Short mmCIF file of C-alpha atoms in Angstrom, two decimals:
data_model
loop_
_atom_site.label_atom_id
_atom_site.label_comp_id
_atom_site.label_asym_id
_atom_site.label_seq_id
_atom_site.Cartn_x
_atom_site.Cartn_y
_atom_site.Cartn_z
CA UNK A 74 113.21 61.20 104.10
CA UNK A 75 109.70 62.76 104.36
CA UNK A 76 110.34 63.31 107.83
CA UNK A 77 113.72 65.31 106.68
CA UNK A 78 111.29 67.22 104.58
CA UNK A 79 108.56 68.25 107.00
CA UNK A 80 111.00 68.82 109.57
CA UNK A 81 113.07 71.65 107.07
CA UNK A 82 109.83 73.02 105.49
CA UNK A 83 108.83 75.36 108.34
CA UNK A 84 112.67 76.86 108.91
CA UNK A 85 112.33 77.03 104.55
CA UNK A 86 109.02 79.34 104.97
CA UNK A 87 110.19 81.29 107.69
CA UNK A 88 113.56 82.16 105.77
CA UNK A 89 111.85 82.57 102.91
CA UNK A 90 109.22 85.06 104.50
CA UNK A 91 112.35 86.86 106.12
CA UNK A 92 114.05 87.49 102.87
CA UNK A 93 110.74 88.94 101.33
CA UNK A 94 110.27 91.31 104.53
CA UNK A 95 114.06 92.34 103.91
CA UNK A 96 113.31 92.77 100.19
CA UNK A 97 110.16 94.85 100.43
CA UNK A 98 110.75 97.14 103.72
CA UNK A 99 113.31 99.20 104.88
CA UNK A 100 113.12 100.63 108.49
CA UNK A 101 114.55 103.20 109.52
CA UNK A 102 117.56 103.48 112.21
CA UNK A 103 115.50 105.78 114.04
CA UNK A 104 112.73 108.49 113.67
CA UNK A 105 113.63 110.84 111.09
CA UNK A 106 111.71 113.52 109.18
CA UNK A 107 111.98 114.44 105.37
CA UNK A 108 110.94 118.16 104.42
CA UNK A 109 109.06 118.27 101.12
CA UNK A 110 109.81 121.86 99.28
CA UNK A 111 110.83 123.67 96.05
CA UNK A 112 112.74 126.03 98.07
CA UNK A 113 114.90 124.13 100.66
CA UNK A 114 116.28 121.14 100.19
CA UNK A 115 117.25 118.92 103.82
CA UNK A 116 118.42 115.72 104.80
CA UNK A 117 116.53 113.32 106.93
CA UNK A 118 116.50 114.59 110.46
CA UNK A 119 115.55 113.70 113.57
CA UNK A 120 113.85 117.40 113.73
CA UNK A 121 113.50 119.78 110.95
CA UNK A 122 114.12 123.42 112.09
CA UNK A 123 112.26 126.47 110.13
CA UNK A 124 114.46 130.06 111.30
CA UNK A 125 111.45 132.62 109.31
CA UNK A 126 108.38 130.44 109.54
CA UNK A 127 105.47 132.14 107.62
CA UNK A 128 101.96 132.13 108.66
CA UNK A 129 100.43 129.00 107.30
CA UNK A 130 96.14 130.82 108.16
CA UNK A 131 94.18 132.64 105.59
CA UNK A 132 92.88 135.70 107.33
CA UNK A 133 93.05 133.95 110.47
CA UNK A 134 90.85 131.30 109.23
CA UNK A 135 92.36 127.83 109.05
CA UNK A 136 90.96 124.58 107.81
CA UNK A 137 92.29 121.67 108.36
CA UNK A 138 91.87 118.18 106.95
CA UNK A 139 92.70 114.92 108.36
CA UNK A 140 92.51 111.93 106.32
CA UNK A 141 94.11 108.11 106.24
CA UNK A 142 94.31 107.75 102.57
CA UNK A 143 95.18 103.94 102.33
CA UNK A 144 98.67 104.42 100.71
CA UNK A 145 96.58 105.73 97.83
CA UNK A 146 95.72 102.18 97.23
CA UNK A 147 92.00 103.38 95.59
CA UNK A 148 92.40 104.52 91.94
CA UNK A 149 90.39 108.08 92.98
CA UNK A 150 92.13 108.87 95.47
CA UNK A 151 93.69 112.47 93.56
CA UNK A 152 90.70 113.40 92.42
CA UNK A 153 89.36 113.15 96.33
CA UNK A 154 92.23 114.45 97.88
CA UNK A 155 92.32 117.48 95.12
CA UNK A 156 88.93 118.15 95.83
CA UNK A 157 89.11 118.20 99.65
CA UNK A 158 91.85 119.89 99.57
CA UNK A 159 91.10 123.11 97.73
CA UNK A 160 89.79 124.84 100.83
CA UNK A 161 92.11 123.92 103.62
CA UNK A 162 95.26 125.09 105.39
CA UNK A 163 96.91 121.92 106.49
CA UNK A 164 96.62 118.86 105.42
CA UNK A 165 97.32 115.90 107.90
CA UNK A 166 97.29 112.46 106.28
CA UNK A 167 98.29 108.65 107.55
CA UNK A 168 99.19 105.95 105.76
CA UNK A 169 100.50 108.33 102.80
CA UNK A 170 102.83 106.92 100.21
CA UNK A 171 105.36 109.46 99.01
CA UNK A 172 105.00 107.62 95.20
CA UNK A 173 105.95 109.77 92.16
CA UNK A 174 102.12 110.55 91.73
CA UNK A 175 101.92 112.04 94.62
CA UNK A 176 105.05 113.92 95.04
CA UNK A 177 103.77 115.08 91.37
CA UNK A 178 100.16 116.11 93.06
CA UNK A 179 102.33 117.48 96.04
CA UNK A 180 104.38 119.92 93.93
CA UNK A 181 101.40 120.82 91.47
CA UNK A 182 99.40 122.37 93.94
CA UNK A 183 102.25 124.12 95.32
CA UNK A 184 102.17 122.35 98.94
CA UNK A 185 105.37 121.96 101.27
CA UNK A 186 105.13 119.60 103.85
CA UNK A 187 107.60 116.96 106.04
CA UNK A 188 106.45 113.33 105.92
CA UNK A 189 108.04 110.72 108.91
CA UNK A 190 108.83 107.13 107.47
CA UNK A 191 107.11 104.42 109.61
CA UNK A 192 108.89 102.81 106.72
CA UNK A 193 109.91 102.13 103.29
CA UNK A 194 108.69 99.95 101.26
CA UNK A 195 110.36 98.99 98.01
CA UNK A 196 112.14 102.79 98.83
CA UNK A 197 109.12 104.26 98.99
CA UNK A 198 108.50 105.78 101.96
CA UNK A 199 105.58 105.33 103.85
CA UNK A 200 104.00 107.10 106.98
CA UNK A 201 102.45 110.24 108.12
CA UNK A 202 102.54 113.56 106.16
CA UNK A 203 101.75 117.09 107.02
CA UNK A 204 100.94 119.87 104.18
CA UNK A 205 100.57 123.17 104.21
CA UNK A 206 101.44 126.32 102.06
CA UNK A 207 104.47 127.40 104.44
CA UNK A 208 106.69 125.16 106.13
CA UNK A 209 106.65 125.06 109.88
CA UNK A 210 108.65 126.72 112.21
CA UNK A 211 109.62 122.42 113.30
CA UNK A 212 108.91 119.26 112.51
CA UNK A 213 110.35 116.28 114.92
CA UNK A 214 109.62 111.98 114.24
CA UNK A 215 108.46 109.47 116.00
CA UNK A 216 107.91 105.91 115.68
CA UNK A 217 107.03 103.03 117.49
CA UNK A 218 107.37 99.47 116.85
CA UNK A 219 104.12 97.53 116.32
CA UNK A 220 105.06 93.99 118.52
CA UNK A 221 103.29 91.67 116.05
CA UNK A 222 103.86 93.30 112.59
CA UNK A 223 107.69 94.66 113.42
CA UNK A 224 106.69 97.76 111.15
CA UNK A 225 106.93 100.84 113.16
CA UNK A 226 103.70 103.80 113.06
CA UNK A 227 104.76 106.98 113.13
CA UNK A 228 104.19 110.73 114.05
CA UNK A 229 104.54 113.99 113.18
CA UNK A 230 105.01 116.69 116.23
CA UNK A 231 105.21 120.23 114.69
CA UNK A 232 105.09 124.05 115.49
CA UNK A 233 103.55 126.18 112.58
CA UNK A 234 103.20 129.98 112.80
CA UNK A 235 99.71 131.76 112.84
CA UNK A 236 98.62 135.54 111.94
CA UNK A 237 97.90 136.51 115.19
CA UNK A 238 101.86 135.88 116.28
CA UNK A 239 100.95 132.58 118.27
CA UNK A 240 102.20 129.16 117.60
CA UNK A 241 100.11 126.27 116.66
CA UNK A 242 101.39 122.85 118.04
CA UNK A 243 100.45 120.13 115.80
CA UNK A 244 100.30 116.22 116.37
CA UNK A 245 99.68 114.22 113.40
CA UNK A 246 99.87 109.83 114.76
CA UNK A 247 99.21 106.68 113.11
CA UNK A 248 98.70 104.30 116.27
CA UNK A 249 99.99 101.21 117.36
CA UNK A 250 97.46 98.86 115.75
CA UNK A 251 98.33 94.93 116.94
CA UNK A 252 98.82 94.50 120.64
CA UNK A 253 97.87 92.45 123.52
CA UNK A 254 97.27 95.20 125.71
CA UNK A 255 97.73 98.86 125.88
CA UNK A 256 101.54 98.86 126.76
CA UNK A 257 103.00 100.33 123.62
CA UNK A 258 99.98 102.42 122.64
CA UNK A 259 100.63 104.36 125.86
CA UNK A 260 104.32 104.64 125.43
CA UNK A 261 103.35 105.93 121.98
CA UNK A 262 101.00 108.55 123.05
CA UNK A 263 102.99 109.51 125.68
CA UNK A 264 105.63 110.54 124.25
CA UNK A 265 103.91 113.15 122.34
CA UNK A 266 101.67 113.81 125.28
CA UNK A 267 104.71 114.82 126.96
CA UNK A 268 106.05 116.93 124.02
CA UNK A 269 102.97 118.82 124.02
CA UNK A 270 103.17 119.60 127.15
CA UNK A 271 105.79 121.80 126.97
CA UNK A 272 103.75 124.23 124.52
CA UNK A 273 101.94 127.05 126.40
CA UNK A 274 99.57 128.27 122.71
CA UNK A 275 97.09 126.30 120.92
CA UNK A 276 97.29 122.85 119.09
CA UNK A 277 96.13 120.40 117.43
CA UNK A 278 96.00 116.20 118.06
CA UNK A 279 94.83 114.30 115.15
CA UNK A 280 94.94 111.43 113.22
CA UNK A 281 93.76 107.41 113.25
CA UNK A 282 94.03 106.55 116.60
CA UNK A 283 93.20 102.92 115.98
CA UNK A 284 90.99 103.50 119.16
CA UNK A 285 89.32 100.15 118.67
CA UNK A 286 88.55 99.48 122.75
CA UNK A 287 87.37 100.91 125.40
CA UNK A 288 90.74 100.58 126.86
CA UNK A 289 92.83 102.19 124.18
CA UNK A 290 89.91 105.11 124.67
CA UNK A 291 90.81 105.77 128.30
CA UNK A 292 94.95 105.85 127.36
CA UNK A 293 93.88 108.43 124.93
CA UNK A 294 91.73 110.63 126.77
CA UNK A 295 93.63 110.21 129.96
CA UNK A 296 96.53 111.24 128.22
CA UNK A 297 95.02 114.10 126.18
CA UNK A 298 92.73 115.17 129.18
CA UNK A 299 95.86 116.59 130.98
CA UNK A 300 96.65 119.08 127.94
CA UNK A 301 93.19 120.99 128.25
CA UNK A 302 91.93 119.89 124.70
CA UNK A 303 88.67 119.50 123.63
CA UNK A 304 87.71 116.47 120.70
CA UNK A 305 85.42 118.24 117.64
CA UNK A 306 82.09 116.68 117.05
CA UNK A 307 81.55 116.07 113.66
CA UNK A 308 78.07 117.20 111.35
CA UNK A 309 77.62 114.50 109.37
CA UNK A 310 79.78 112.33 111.35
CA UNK A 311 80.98 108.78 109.45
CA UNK A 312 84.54 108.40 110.13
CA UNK A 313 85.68 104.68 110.37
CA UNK A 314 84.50 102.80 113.49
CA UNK A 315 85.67 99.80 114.16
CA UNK A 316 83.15 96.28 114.46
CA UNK A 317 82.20 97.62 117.92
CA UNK A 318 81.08 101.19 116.49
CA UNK A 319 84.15 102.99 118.12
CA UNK A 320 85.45 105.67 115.62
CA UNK A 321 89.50 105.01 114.87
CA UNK A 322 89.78 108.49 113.73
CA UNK A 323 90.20 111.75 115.78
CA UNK A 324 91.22 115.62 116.44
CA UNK A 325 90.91 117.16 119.52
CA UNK A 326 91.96 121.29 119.82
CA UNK A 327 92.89 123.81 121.91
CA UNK A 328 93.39 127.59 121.87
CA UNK A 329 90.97 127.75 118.60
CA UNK A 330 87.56 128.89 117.79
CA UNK A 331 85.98 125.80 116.18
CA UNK A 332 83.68 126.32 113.78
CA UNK A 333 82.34 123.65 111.79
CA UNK A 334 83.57 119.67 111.65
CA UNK A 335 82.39 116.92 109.65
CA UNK A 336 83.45 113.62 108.10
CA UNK A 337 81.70 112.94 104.49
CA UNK A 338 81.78 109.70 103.03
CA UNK A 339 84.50 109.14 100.84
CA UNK A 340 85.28 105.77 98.53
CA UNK A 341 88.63 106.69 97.92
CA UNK A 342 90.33 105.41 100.81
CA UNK A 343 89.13 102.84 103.84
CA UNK A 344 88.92 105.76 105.79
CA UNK A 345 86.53 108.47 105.57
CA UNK A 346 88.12 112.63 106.05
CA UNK A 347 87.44 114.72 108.80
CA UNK A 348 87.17 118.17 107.82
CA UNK A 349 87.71 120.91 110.58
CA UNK A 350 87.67 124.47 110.46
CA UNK A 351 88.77 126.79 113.02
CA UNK A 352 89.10 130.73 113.65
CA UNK A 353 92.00 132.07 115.17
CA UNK A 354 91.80 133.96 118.79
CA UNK A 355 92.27 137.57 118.54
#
């Protein structure tokens, strides 16, 4: 009987811990994109399309943050994100969690965005927003399965519309975390690599990286290297770094003036900001 009993207890766990996944997450068929807005309301799509984009620069000024905010899992995390906030242009955050307080802090401060499920969790969705005063011209998904966890990361590639009648390309990623090797990360980043590509004006790649190796560092700026950008060097600099000291967080540029970068210390998330500000060219 007790050899009944050990026997069924591991297929009881691991139906057990299948339920629960099934009960907490929801993934999505495939990489879709929800626009945030007062003023248009769109279903999920695998690409949002913007007809009469608006210039999303001040003056041709344009500051930019980039933050993993932990699912807003730290009780300060609006009064943090309120304060860095108040200066900047576009916001680019990972690990956001579109929960009523933030949708609430989200339509209070008058932003309009598109966020891209990696997934849902309890039908909340979860995964990388962008945030800015206009919408952008578009705003396409992506995801990628991580091969341990089975919960996709996702990305945001999108086109926003600048004063001096360019257009910005923007790539906002949450990396593949858990792997053996560098397999999926490349696939990942290549597929926006490749998207990029296509753009002739400036942009922006940003985001947490999870650039925890050495390895993972020379995918990256392989990948990125062909595209012309250069990575900002932050004044103070503490974004995350992993146990080896290699920072997980990221934006390289092109076709901007940069002017100032720097990642303060923030308790409000397991992730310190970067904040970036650029000019435009004339």
């Amino acid at each position: 009987m007790k050899k009944k009993v050990l026997i069924g207890l591991p297929i009881i766990i691991g139906a057990a811990t299948l339920l629960a996944y099934h009960t907490i997450f929801t993934l999505p068929e495939q990489a879709q994109v929800s626009t945030l807005s007062a003023q248009v309301n769109t279903p999920e799509l695998a690409c949002y399309n913007n007809a009469k984009p608006v210039a999303i620069d001040n003056d041709g000024k344009l500051n930019v943050l980039v933050w993993n905010i932990y699912k807003q899992n730290r009780s300060d995390w609006q009064t943090a994100l309120t304060h860095l906030a108040k200066d900047k242009q576009l916001l680019l955050l990972q690990e956001a969690s579109l929960t009523p307080a933030l949708r609430t802090w989200i339509d209070n401060g008058k932003w309009s965005g598109n966020i891209v499920d990696a997934f849902k969790a309890f039908d909340t969705s979860a995964g990388v927003l962008n945030l800015a005063h206009q919408l952008p011209k578009q705003a396409c998904a992506y995801t990628e399965m991580e091969p341990w966890l089975r919960l996709p990361k996702s990305a945001i590639y999108a086109t926003y519309a600048l004063s001096n009648q360019q257009i910005l390309a923007v790539v906002n990623i949450h990396a593949i975390n858990f792997t053996y090797g560098t397999e999926e990360y490349y696939r990942q980043l290549d597929q926006l690599a490749t998207a990029l590509a296509k753009h002739n004006g400036p942009m922006i790649v940003a985001g947490d990286f999870n650039s925890w190796s050495r390895e993972r560092l020379q995918v990256m700026k392989s990948l990125l290297d062909k595209l012309g950008v250069k990575e900002a060097v932050y004044t103070p600099d503490h974004r995350k770094q992993f146990i080896n000291g290699l920072p997980l967080d990221h934006l390289f540029y092109r076709g901007l003036v940069l002017e100032k970068a720097k990642a303060p210390i923030s308790d409000a998330s397991d992730h310190n900001p970067m904040e970036v500000s650029f000019r435009l060219l004339k």
